[in-house]
Tab-separated table of C-alpha atoms and ligand atoms in Angstrom:
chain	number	residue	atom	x	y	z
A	1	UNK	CA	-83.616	59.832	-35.932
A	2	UNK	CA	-81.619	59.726	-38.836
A	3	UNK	CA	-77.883	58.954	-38.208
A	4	UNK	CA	-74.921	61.941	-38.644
A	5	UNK	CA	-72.168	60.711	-40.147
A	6	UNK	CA	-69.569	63.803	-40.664
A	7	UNK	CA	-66.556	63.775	-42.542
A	8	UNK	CA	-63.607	66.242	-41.332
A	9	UNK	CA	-59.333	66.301	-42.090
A	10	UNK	CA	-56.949	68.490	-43.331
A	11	UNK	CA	-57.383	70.327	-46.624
A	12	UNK	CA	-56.796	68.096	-49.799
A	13	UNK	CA	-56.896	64.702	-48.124
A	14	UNK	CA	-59.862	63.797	-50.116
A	15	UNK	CA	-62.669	64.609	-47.732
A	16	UNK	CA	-65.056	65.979	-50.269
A	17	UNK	CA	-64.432	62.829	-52.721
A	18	UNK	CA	-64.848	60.435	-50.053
A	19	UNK	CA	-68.464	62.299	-48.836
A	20	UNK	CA	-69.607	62.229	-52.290
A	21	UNK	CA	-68.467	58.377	-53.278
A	22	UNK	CA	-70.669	57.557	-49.425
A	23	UNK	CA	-73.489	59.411	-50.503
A	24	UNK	CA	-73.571	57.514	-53.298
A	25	UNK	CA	-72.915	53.853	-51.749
A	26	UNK	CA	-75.515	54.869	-49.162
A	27	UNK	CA	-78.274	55.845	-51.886
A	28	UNK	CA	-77.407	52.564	-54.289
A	29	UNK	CA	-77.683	50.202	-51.001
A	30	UNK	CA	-81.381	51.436	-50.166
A	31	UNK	CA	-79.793	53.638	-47.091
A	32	UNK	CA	-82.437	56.499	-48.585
A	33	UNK	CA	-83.041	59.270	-48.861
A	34	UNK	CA	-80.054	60.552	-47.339
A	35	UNK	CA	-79.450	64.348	-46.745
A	36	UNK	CA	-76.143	66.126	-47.793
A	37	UNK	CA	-74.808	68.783	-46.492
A	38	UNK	CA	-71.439	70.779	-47.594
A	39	UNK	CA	-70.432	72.318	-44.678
A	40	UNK	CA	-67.198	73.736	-46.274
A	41	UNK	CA	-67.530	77.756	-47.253
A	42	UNK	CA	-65.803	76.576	-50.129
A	43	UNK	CA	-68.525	73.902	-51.744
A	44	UNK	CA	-67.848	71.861	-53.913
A	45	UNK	CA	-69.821	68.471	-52.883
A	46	UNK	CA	-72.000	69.399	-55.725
A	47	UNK	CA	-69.547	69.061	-57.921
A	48	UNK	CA	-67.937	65.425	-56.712
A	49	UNK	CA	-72.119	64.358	-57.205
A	50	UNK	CA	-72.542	66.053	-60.048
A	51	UNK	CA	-75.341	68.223	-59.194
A	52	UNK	CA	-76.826	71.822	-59.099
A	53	UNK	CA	-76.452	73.204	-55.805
A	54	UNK	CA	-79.532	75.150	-54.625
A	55	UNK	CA	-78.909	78.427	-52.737
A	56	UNK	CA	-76.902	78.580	-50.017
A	57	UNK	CA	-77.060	79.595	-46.728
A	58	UNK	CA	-74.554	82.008	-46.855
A	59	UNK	CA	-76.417	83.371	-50.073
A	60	UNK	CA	-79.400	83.307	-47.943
A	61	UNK	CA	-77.675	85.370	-44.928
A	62	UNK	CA	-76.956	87.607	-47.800
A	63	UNK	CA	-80.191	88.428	-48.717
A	64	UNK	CA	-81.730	89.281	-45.634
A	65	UNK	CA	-79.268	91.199	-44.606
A	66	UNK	CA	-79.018	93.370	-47.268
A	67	UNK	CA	-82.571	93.609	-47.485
A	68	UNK	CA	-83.524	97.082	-47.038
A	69	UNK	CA	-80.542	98.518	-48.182
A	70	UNK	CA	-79.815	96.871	-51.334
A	71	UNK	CA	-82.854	97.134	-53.775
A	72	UNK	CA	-81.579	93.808	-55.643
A	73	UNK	CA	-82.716	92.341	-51.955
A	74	UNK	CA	-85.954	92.660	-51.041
A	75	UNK	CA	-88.327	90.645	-48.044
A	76	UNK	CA	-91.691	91.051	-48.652
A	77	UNK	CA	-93.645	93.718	-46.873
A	78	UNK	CA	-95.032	92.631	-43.533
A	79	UNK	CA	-92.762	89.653	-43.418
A	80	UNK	CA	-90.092	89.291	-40.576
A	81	UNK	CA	-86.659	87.833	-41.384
A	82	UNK	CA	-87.036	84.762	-39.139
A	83	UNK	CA	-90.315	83.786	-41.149
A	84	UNK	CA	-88.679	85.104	-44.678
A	85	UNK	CA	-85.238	83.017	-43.822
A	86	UNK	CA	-87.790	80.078	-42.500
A	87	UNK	CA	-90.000	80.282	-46.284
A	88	UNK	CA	-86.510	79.772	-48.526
A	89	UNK	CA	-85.018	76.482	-46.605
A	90	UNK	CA	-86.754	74.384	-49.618
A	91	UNK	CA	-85.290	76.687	-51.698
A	92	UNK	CA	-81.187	76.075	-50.133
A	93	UNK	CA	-82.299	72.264	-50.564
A	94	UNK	CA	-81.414	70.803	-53.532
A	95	UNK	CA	-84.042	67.417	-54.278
A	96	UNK	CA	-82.584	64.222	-56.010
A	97	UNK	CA	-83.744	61.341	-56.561
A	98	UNK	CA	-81.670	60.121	-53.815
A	99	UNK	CA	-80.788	62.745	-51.809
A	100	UNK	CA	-81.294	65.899	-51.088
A	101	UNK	CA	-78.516	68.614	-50.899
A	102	UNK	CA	-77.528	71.512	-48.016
A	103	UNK	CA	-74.834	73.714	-48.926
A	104	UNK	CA	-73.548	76.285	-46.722
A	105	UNK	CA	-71.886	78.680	-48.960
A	106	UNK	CA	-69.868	81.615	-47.817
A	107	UNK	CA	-71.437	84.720	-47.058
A	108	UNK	CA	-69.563	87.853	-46.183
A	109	UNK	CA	-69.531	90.230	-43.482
A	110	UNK	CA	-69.189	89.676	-39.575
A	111	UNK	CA	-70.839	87.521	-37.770
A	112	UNK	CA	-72.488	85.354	-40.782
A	113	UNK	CA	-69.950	82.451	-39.923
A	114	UNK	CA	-71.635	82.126	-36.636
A	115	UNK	CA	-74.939	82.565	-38.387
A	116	UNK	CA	-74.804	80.153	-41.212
A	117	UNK	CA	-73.475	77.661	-38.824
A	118	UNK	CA	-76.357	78.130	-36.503
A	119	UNK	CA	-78.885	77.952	-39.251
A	120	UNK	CA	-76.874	74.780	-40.406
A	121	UNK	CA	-77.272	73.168	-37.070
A	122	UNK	CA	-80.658	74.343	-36.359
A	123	UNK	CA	-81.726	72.936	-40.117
A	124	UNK	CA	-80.159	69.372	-39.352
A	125	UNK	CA	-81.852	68.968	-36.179
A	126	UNK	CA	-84.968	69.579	-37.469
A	127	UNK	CA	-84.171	67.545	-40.627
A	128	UNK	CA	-82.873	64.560	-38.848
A	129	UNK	CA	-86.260	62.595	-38.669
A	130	UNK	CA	-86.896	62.853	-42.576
A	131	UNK	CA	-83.455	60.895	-43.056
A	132	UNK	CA	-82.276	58.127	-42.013
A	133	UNK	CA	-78.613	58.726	-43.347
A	134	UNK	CA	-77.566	62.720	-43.058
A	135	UNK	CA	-73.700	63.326	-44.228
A	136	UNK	CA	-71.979	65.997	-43.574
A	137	UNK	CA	-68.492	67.379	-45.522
A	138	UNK	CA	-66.615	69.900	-43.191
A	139	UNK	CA	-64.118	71.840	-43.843
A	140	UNK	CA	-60.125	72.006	-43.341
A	141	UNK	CA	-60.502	73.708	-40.156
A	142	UNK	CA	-61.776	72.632	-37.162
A	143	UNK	CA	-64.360	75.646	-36.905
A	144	UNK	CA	-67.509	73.425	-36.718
A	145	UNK	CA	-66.612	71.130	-34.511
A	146	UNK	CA	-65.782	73.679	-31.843
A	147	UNK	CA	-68.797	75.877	-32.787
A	148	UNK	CA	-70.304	72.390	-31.771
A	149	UNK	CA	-71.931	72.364	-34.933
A	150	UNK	CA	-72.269	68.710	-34.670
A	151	UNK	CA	-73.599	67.952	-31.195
A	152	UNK	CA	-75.630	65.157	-32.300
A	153	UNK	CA	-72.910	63.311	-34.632
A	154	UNK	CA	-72.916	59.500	-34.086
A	155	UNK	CA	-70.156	58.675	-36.608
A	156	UNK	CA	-66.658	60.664	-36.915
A	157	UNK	CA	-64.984	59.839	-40.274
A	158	UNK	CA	-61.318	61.402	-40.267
A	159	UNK	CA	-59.496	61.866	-43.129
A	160	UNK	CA	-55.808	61.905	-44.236
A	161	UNK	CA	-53.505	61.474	-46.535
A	162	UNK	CA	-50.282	59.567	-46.032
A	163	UNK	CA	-48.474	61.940	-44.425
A	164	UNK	CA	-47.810	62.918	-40.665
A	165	UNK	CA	-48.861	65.770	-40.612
A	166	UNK	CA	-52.744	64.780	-41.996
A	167	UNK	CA	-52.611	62.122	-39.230
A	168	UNK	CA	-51.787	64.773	-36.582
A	169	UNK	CA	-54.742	66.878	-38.062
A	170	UNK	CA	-56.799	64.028	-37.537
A	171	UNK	CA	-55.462	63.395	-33.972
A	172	UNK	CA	-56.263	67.290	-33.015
A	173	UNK	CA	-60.238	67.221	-34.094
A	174	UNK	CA	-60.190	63.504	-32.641
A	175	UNK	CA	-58.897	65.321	-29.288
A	176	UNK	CA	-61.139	68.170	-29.904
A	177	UNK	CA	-63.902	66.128	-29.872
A	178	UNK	CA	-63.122	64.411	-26.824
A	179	UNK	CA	-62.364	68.080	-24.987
A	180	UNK	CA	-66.051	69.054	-26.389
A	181	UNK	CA	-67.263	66.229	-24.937
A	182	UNK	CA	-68.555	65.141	-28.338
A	183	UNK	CA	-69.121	61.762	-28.042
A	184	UNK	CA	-69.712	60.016	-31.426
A	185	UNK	CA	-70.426	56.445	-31.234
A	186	UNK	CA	-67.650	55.531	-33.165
A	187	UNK	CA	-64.513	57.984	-34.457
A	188	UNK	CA	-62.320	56.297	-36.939
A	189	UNK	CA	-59.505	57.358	-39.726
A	190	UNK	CA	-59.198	56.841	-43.380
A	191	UNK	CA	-56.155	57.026	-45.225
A	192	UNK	CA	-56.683	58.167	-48.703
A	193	UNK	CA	-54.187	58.609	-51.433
A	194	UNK	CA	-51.923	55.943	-50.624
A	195	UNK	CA	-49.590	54.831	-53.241
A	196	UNK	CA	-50.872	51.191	-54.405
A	197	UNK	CA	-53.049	50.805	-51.274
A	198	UNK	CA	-50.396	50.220	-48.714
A	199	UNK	CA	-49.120	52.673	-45.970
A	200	UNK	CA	-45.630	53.516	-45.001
A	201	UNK	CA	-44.105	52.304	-41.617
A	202	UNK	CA	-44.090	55.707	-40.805
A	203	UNK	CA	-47.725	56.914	-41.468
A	204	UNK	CA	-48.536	53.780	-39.784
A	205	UNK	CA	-46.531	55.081	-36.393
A	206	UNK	CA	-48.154	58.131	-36.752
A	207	UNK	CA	-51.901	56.845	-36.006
A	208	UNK	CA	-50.887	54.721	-33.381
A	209	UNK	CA	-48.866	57.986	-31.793
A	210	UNK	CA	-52.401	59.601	-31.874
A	211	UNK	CA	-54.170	56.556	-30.860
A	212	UNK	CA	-56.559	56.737	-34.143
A	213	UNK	CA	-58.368	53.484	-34.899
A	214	UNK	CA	-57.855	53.073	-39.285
A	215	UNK	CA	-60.991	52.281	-40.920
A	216	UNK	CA	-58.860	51.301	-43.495
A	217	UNK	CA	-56.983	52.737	-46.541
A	218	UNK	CA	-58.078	54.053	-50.277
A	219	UNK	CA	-55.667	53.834	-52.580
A	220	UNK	CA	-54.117	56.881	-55.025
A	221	UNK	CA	-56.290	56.749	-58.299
A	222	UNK	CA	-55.495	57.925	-61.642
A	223	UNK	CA	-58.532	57.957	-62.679
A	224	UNK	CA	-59.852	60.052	-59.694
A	225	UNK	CA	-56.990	62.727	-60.903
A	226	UNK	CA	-58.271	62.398	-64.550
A	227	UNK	CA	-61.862	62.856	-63.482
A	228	UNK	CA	-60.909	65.719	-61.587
A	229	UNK	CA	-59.221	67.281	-64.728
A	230	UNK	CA	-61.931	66.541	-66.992
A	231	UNK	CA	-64.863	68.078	-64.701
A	232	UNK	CA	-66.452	64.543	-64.270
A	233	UNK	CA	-68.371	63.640	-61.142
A	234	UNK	CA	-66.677	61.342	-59.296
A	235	UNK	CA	-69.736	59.088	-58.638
A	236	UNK	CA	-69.640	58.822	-62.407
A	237	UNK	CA	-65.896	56.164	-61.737
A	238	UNK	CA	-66.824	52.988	-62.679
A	239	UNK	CA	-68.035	50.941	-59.884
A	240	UNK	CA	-65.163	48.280	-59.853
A	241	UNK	CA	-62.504	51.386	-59.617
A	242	UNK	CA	-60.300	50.666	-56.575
A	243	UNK	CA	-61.218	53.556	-55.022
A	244	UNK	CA	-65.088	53.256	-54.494
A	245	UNK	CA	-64.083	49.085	-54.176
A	246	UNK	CA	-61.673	50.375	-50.880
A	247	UNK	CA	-64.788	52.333	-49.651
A	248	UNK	CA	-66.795	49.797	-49.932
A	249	UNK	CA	-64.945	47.696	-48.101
A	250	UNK	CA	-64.540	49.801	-45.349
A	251	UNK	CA	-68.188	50.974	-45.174
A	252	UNK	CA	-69.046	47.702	-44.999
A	253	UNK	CA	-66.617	46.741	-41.974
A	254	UNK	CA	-68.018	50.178	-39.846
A	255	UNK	CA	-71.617	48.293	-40.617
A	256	UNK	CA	-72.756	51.647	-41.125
B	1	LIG	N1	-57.881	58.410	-53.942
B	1	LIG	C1	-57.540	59.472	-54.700
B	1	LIG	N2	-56.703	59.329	-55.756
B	1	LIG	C2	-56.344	60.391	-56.502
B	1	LIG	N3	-56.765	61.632	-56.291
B	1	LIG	C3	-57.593	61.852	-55.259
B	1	LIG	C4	-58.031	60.791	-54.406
B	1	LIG	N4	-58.863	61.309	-53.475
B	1	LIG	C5	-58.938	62.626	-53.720
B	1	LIG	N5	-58.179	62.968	-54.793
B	1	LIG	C6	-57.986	64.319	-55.342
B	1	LIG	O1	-57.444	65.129	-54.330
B	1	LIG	C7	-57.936	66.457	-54.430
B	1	LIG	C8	-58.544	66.904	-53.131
B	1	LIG	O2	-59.686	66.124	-52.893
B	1	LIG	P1	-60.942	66.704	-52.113
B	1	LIG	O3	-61.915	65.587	-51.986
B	1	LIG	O4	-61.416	67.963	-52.734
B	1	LIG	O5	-60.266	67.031	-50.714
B	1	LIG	P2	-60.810	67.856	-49.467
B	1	LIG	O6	-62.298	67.867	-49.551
B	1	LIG	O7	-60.309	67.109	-48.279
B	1	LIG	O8	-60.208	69.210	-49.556
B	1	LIG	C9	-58.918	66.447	-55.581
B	1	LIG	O9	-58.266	66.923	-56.710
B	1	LIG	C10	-59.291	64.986	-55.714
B	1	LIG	O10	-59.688	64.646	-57.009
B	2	LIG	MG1	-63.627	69.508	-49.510
């Protein structure tokens, strides 16, 4: 059984960068092939790996249920949705060479949160013994984690920023998790973003008020920001850039 690490914080801590620079250490340390999945309605994993997403679940939802209604939709005659839904996962699953990537998507309409979650969850359990390494990049919100989206998640990776208020984030899914009974084998948090590596007194008090253990700390890049303006895939910095060094590091201290 392949092992679920997910990745969850506040929005703009850096989750997204952080999944994409793991997917990559995992891939270039033989820890493949490892599946991807962008949880987040608003993907954009793709883009931090610098790769076409295939179609997403949401998109999927779309289809089917407009099928019938919308001529630009149409299930083949004779075909239920179950089995049509079923006959497009390898489509919504983007091959590598390294990896292979799941993204969500957004879909509109009621009920299609619940739905792409479900079809998330059910596609993960029945993916886990193709991978030994599945990652997962949530979103802000804590929405997945209390749809229990994750039941099977053995590592927790929090993220925040430097401030107090991304710690307390952190320290509500951590207590989520515990109230859901989620039991991942280990729950830690990483502090991205902080100026020259170090953290504050103060950001420091914060995780021990919410009793979070630190994995450890990435520091605030430049070149992450000009990456980011340019369009570049992060998994393009160069490998000595303090950023993927600090994950490194820090990977290699969870012995992952
Ligand atoms: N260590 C870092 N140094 C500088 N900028 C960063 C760093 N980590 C993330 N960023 C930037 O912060 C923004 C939010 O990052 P992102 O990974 O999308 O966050 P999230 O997924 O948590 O919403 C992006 O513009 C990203 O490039
Ligand atoms: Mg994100």
């Amino acid at each position: 059984m392949g092992h679920i690490i997910a990745v969850a914080g506040k929005g703009g801590v850096g989750k997204t960068t952080l999944c994409g620079l793991l997917i990559q250490y995992l891939c270039e340390t033989g820890k493949r092939p490892v599946l991807a999945v962008d949880a987040d309605a608003n993907a954009n994993l793709n883009e931090v790996l610098g790769v076409e997403a295939g179609v997403t679940l949401g998109e999927l939802r779309e289809e089917i249920e407009r099928a019938g209604v919308d001529p630009k939709y149409q299930i083949p005659a004779g075909i239920t949705k179950a089995v049509y839904l079923e006959s497009r996962m390898a489509d919504a699953l983007a091959e590598e060479a390294d990896y292979d990537l799941m993204v969500m998507g957004r879909s509109q309409g009621q009920g299609c949160y619940c739905f792409v979650n479900g079809i998330v969850q059910t596609q993960i359990q029945k993916l886990q013994n193709h991978y030994p390494y599945i990652v997962v990049d949530n979103e802000a919100g804590m929405e997945h984690i209390s749809r229990g989206i994750l039941p099977t998640m053995e590592i927790a990776i929090l993220v925040s920023d430097c401030s107090r208020r991304g710690v307390q984030a952190a320290g509500r899914i951590a207590d989520l998790m515990k109230e859901l009974n989620l039991k991942p084998k280990k729950t830690g948090l990483i502090v991205n973003r902080a100026p020259n590596g170090t953290l504050d007194e103060g950001t420091l008090e914060e995780i021990r008020k919410q009793k979070l253990d630190l994995l450890g700390v990435v520091p605030q890049d430049e070149t992450v920001y000009q990456f980011d303006c340019e369009g570049k895939p992060m998994i393009q910095l160069p490998k000595d850039s303090p950023v993927r060094e600090a994950l490194k590091n820090i990977i290699e201290k969870m012995e992952i």
